[in-house]
PDB file of C-alpha atoms in Angstrom:
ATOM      1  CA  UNK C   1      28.714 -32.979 -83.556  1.00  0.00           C
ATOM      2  CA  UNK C   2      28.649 -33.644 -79.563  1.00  0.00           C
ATOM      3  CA  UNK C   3      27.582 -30.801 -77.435  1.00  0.00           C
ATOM      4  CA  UNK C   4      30.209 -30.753 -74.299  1.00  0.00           C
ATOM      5  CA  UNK C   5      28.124 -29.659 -71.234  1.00  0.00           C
ATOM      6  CA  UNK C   6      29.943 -26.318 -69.853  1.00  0.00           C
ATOM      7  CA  UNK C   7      32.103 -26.960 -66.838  1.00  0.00           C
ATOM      8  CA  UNK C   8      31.039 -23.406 -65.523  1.00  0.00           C
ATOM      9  CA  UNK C   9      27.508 -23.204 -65.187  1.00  0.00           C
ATOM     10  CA  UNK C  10      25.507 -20.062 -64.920  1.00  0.00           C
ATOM     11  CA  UNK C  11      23.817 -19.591 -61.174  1.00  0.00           C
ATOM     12  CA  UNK C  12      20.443 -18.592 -61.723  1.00  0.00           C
ATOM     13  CA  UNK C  13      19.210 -15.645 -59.587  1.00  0.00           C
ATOM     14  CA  UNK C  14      15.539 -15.405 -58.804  1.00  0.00           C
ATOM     15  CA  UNK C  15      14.088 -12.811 -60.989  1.00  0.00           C
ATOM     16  CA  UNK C  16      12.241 -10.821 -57.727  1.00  0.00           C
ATOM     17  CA  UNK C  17      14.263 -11.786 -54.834  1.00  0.00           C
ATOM     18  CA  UNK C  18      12.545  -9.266 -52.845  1.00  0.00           C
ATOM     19  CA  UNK C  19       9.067 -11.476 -53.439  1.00  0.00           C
ATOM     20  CA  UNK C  20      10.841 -14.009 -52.351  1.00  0.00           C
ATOM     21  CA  UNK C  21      12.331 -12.180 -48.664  1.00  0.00           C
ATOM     22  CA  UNK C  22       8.427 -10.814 -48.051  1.00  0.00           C
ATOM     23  CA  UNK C  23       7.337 -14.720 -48.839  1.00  0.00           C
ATOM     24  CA  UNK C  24       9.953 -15.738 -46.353  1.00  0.00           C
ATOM     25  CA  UNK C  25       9.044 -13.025 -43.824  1.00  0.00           C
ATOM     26  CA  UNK C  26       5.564 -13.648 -43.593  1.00  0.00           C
ATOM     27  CA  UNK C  27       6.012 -17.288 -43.113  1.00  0.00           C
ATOM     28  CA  UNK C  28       8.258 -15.801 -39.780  1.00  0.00           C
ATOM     29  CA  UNK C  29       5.315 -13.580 -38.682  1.00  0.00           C
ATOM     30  CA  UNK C  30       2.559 -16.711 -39.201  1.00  0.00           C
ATOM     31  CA  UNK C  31       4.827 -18.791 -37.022  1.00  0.00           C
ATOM     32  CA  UNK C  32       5.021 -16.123 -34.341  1.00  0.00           C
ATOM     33  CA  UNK C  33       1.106 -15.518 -34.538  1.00  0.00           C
ATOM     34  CA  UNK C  34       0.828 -19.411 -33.760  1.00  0.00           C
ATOM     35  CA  UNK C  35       2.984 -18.787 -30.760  1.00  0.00           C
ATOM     36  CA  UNK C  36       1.253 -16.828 -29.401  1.00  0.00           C
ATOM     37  CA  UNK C  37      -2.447 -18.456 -30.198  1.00  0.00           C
ATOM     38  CA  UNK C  38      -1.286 -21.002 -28.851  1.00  0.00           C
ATOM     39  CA  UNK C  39       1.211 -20.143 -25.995  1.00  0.00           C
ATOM     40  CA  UNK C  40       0.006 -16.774 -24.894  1.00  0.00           C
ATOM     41  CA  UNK C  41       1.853 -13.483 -25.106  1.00  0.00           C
ATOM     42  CA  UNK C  42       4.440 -14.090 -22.483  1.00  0.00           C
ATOM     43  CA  UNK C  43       5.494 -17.029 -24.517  1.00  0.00           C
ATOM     44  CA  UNK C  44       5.332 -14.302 -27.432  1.00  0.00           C
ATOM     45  CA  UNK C  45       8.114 -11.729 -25.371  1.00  0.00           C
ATOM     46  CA  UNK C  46       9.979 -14.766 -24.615  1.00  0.00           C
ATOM     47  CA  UNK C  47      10.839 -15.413 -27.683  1.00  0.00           C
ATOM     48  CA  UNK C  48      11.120 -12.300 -29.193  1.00  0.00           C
ATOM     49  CA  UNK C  49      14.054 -12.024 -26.181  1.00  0.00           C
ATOM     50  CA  UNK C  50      15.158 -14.788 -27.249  1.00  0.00           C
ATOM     51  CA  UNK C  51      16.090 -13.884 -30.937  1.00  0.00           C
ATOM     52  CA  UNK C  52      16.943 -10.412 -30.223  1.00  0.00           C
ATOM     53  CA  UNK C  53      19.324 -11.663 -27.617  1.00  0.00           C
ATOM     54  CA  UNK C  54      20.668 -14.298 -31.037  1.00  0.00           C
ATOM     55  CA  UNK C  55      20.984 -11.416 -33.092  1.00  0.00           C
ATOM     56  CA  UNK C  56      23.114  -9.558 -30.576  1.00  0.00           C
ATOM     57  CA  UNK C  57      25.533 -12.248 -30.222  1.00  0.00           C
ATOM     58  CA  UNK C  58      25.908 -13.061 -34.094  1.00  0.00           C
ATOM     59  CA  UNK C  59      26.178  -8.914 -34.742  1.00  0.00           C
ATOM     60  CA  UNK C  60      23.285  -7.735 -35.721  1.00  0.00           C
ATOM     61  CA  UNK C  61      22.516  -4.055 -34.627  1.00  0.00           C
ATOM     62  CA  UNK C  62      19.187  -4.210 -32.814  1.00  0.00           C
ATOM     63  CA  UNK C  63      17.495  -1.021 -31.377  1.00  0.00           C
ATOM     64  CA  UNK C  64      17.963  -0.874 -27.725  1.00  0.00           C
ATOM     65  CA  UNK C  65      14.190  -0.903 -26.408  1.00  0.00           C
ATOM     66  CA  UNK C  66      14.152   1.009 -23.405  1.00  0.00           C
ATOM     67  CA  UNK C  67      10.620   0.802 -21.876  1.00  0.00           C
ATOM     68  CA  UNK C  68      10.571  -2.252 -20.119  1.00  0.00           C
ATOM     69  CA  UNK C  69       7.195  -3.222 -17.432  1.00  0.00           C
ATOM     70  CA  UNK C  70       6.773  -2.093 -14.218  1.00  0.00           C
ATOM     71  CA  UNK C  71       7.521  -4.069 -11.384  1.00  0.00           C
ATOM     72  CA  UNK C  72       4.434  -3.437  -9.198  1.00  0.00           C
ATOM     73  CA  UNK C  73       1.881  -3.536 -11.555  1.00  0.00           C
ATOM     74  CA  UNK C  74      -0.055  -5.927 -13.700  1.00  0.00           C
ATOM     75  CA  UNK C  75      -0.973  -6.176 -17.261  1.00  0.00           C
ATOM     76  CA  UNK C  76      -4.624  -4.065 -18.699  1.00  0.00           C
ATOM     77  CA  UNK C  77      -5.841  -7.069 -19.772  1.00  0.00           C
ATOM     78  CA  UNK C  78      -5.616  -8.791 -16.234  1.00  0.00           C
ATOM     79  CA  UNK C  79      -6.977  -5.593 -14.499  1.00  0.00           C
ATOM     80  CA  UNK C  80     -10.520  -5.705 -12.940  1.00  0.00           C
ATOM     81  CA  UNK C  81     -12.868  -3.693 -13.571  1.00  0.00           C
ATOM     82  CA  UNK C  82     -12.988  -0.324 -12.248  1.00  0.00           C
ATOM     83  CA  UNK C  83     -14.945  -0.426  -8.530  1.00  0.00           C
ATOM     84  CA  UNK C  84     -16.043   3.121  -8.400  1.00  0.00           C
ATOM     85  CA  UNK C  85     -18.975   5.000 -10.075  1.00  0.00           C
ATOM     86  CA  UNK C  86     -16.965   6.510 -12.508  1.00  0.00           C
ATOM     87  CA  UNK C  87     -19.398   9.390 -13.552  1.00  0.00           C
ATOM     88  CA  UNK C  88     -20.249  10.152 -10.109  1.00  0.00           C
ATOM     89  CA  UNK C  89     -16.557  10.419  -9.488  1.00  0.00           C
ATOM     90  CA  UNK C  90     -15.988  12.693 -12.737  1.00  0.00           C
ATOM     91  CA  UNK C  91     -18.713  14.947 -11.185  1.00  0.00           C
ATOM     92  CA  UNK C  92     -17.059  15.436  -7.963  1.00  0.00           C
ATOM     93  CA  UNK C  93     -13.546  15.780  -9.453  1.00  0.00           C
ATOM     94  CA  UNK C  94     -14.987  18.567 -11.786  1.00  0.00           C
ATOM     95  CA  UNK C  95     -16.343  20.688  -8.695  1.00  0.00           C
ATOM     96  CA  UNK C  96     -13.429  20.161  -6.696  1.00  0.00           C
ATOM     97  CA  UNK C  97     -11.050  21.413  -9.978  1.00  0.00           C
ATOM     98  CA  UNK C  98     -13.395  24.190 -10.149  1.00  0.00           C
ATOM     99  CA  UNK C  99     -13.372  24.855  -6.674  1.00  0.00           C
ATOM    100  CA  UNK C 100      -9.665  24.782  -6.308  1.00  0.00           C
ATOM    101  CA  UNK C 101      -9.779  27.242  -9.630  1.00  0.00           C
ATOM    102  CA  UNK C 102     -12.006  29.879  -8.003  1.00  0.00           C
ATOM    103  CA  UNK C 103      -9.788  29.610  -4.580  1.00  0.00           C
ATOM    104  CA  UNK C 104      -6.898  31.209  -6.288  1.00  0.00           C
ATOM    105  CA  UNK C 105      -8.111  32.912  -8.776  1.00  0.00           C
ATOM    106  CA  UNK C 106     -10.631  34.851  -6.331  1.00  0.00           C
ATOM    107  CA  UNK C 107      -7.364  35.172  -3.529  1.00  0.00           C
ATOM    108  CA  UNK C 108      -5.727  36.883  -6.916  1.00  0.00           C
ATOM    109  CA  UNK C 109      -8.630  39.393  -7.770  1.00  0.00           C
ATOM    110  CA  UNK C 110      -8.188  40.373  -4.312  1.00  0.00           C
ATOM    111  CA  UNK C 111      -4.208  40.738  -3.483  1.00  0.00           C
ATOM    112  CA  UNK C 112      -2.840  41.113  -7.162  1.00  0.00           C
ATOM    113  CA  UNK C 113       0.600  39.306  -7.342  1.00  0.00           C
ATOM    114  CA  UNK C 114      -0.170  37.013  -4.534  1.00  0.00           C
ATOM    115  CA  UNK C 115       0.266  34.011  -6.998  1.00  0.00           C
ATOM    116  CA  UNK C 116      -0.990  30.452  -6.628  1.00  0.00           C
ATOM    117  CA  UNK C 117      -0.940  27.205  -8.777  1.00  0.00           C
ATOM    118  CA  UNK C 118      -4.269  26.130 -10.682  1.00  0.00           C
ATOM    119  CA  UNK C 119      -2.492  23.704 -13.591  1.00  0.00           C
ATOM    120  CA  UNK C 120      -0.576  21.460 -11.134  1.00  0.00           C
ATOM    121  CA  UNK C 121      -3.707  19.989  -9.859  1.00  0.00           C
ATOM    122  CA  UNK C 122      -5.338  20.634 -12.656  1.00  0.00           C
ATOM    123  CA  UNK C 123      -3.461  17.722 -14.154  1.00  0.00           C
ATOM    124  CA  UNK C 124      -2.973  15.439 -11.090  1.00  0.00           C
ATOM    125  CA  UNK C 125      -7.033  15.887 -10.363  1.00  0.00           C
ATOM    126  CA  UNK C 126      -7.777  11.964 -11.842  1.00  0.00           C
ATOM    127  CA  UNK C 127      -4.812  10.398  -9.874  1.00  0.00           C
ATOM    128  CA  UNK C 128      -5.379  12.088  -6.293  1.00  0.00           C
ATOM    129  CA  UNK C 129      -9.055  11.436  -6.829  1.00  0.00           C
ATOM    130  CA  UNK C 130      -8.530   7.582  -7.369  1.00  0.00           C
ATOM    131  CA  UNK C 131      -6.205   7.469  -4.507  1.00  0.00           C
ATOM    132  CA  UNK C 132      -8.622   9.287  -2.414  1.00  0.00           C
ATOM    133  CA  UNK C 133     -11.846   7.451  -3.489  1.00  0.00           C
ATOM    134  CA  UNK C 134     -10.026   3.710  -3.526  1.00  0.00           C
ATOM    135  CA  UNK C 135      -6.170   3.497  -2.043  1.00  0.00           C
ATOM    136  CA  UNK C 136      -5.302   6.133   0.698  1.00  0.00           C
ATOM    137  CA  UNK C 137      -6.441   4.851   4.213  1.00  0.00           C
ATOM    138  CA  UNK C 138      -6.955   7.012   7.141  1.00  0.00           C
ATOM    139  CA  UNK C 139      -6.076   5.985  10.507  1.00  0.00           C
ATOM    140  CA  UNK C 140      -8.711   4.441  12.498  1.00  0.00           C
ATOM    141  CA  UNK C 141      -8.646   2.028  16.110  1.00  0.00           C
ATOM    142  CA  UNK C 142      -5.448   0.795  15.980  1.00  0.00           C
ATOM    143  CA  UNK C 143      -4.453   1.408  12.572  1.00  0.00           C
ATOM    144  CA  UNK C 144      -2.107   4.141  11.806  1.00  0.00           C
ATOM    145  CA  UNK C 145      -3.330   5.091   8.212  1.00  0.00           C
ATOM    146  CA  UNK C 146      -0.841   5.525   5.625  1.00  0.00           C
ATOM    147  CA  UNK C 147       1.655   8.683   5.023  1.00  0.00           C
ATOM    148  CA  UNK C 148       1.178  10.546   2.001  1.00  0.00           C
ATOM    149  CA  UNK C 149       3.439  13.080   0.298  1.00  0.00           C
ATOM    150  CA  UNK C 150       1.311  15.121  -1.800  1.00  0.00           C
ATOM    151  CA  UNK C 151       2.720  17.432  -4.557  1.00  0.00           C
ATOM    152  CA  UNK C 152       2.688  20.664  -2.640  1.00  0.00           C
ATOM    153  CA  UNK C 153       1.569  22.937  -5.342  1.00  0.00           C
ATOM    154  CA  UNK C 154      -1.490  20.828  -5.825  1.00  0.00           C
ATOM    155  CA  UNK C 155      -2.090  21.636  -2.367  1.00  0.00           C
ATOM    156  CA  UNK C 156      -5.563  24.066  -3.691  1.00  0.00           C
ATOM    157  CA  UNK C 157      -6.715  20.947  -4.664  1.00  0.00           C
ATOM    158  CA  UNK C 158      -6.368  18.903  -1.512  1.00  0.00           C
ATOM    159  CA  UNK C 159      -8.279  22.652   0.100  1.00  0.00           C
ATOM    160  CA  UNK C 160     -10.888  22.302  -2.241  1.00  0.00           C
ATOM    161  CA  UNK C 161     -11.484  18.808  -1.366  1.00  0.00           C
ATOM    162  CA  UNK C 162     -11.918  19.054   2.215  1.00  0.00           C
ATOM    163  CA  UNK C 163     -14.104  21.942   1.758  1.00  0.00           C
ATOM    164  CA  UNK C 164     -16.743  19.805  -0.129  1.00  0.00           C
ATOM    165  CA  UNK C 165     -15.683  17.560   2.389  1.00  0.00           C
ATOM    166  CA  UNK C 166     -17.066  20.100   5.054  1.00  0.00           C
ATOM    167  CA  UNK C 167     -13.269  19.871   7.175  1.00  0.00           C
ATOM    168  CA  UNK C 168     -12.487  23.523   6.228  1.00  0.00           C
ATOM    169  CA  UNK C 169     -14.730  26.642   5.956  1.00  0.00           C
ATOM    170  CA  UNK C 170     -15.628  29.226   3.858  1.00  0.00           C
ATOM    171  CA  UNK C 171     -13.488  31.589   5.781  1.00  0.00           C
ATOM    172  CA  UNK C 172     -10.570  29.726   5.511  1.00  0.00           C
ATOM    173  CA  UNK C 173     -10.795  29.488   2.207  1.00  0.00           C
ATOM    174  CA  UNK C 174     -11.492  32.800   1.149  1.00  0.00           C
ATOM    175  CA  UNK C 175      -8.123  33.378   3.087  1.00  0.00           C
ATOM    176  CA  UNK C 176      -6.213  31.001   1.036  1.00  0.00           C
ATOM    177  CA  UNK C 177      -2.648  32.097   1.406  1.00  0.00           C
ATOM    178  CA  UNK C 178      -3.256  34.965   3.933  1.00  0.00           C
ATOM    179  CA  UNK C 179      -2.815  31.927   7.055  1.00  0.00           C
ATOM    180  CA  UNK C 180      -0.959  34.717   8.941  1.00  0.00           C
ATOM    181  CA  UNK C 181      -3.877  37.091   9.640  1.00  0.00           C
ATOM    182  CA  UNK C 182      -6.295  37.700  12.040  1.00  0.00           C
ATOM    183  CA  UNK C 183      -9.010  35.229  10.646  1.00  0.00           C
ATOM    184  CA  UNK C 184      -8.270  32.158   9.617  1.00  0.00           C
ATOM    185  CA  UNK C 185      -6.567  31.145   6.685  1.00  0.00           C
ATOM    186  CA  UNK C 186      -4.945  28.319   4.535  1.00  0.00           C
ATOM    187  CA  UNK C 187      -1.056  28.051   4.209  1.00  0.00           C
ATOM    188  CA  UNK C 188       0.481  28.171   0.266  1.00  0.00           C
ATOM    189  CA  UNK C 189       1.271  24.663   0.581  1.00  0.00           C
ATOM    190  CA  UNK C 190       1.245  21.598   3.458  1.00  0.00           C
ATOM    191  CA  UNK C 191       2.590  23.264   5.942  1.00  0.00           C
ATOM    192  CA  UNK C 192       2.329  20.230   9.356  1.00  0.00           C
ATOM    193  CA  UNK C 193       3.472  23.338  11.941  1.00  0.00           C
ATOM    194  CA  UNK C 194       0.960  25.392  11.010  1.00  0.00           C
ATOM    195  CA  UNK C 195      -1.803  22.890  10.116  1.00  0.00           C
ATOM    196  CA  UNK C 196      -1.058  20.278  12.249  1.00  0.00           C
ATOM    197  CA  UNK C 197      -4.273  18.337  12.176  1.00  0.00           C
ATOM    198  CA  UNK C 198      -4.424  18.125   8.192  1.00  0.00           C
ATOM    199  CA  UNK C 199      -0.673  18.165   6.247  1.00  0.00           C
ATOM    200  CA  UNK C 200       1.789  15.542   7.559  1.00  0.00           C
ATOM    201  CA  UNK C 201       5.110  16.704   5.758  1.00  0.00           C
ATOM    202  CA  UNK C 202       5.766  19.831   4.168  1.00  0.00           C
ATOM    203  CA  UNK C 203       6.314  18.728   0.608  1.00  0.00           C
ATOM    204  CA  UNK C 204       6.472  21.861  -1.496  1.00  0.00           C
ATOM    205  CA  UNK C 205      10.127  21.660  -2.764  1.00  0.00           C
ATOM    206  CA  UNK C 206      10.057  19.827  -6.336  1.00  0.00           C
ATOM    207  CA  UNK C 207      11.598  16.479  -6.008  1.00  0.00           C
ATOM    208  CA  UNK C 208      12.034  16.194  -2.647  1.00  0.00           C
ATOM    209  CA  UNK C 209       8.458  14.703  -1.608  1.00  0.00           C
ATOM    210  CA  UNK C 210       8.879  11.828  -3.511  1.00  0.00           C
ATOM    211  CA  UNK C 211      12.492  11.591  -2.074  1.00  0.00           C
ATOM    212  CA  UNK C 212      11.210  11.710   0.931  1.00  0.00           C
ATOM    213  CA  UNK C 213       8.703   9.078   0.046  1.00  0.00           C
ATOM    214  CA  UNK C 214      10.838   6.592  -0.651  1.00  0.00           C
ATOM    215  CA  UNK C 215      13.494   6.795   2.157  1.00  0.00           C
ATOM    216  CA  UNK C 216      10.695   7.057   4.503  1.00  0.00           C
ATOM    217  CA  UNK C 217       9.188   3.644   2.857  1.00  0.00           C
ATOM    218  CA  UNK C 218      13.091   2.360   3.226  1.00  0.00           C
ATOM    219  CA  UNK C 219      13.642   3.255   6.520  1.00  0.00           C
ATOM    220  CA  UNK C 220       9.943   1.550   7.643  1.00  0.00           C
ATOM    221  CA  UNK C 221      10.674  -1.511   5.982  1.00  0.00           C
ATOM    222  CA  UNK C 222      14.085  -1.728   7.682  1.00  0.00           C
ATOM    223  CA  UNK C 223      12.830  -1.396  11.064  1.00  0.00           C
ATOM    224  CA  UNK C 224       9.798  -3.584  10.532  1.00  0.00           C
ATOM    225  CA  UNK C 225      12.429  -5.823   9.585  1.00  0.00           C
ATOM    226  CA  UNK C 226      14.483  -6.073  12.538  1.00  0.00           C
ATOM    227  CA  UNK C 227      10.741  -5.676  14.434  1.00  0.00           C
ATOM    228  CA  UNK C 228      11.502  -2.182  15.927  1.00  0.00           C
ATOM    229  CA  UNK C 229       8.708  -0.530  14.222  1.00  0.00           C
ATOM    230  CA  UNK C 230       5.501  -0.660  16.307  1.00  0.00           C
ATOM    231  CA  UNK C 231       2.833  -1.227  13.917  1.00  0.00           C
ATOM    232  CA  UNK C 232      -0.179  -0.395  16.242  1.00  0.00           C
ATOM    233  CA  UNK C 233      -1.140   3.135  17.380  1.00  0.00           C
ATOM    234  CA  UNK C 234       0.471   6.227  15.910  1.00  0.00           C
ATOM    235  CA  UNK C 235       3.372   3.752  14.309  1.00  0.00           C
ATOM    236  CA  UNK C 236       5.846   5.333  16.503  1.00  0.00           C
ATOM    237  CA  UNK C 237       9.467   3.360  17.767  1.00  0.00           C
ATOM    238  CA  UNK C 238       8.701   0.881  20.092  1.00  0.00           C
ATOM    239  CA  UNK C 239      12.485   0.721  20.830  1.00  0.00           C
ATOM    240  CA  UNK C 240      14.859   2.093  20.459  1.00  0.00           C
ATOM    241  CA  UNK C 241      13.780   6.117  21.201  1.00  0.00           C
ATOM    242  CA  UNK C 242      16.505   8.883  20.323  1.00  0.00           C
ATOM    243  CA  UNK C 243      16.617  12.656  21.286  1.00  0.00           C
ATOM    244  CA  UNK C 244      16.357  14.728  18.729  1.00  0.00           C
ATOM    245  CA  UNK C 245      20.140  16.600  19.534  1.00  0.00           C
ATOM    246  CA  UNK C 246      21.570  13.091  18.943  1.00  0.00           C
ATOM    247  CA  UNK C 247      24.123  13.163  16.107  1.00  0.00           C
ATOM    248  CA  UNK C 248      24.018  11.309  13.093  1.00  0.00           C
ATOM    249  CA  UNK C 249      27.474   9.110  13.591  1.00  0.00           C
ATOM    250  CA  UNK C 250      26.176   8.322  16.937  1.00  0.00           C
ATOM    251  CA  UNK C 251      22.778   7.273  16.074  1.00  0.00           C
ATOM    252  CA  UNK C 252      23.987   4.874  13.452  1.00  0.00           C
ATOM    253  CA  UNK C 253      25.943   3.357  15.985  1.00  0.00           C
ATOM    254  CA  UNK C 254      22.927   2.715  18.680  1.00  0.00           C
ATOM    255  CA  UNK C 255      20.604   1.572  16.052  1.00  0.00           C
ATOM    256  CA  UNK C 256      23.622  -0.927  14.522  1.00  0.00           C
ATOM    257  CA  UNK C 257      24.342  -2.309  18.415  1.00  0.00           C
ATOM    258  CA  UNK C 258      20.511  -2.335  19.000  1.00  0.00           C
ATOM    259  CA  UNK C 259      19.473  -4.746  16.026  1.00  0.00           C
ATOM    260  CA  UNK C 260      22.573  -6.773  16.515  1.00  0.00           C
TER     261      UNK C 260
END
């Protein structure tokens, strides 16, 4: 009797086609690896762009990632090491925390209800402390320092600073918001009318310091640009110089025909 081969075979599914996916996968993930042994982690992110970018186009869903790197900053694994004396630095940023602490809590023992902030610097103490022991520069010869907006409310921090420092007193500081009175005292928060020789803007509002920061750093770079910006002495105008009753319209319209 002849046997007639069946002109419908039977497709054979693989008994564990999941095996076979993680087999599959892991071959993916051991060519990426090699990537980036080879190629370096950029190369990695490149290509991971580069096939979540595919997927996109052919339909896939893919999770929109929305952390993406900073602009002005580098990778950890390229920073340097840190230049400071970091437990020499934790030990002054602990008595100046403590000192700021004592400031308003003492000012509060005293005049119940006269309020004051202790957690604001409390949790900006590491990053003022870096920018005061390695970034912020003070104006010296012909250099006109840089201009810092500081949180206001941290402002017992920046007191308790400059008392280690030895810039303010005892007596100012047991006066901390009680500037008004007969001896001196310390204003709530930077305050440049009233301490003119230590705040620089009065930054208190939230959100508007670092406003301010960056249309001030906008409006530098645009006259440095068109070299109106003096950059020796006190970095005032070199040209032009407007009153202060000149109106808005109008001043836009002598700084436009003076850069033309």
């Amino acid at each position: 009797m002849a046997l007639h081969k069946s002109m419908n075979p039977v497709i054979e599914f693989p008994a564990k086609p999941e095996t076979d996916f993680e087999q599959e996968m892991q071959e993916w993930l051991e060519a990426f690896d090699e990537v980036v042994d080879d190629q370096g982690p950029n190369k990695g992110a490149e290509l991971l762009n580069a096939l979540v970018d595919r997927a996109r186009n052919v339909g896939v869903d893919v999770p929109v990632q929305l952390n993406t790197p900073y602009l002005n900053t580098i990778p950890a694994s390229e920073e340097v090491p840190y230049p400071g004396d970091r437990k020499l630095e934790r030990r002054i940023k602990s008595l100046i925390r403590w000192n700021a602490m004592a400031m308003v809590h003492r000012q509060n023992k005293k005049d119940p209800g006269i309020g004051g902030h202790i957690s604001t610097y409390s949790s900006l103490a590491t990053l003022l402390e870096v920018g005061f022991n390695h970034f912020f520069r003070a104006s010296y010869g012909e250099e006109p320092g840089d201009l810092i907006y500081f949180q206001g409310h941290a402002s017992p921090g920046v007191y308790a600073r400059a008392f280690l420092e030895g810039r303010l007193s005892e007596e100012q500081v047991k006066n901390f918001r009680h500037e008004l009175r007969e001896t001196p005292g310390l204003p709530s928060y930077p305050h440049p009318w009233l301490m003119s020789d230590f705040w620089r803007f009065p930054t208190v509002s939230m959100g508007l310091g670092p406003l301010n920061a960056l249309f001030q750093a906008r409006f530098m770079r645009y006259l440095e640009n068109r070299e109106l910006l003096k950059k020796t002495g006190d970095a005032r105008l070199s040209q032009p110089r407007f009153p202060r009753t000149t109106r808005q319209p109008d001043l836009r319209r002598e700084l436009q025909s003076a850069t033309a």
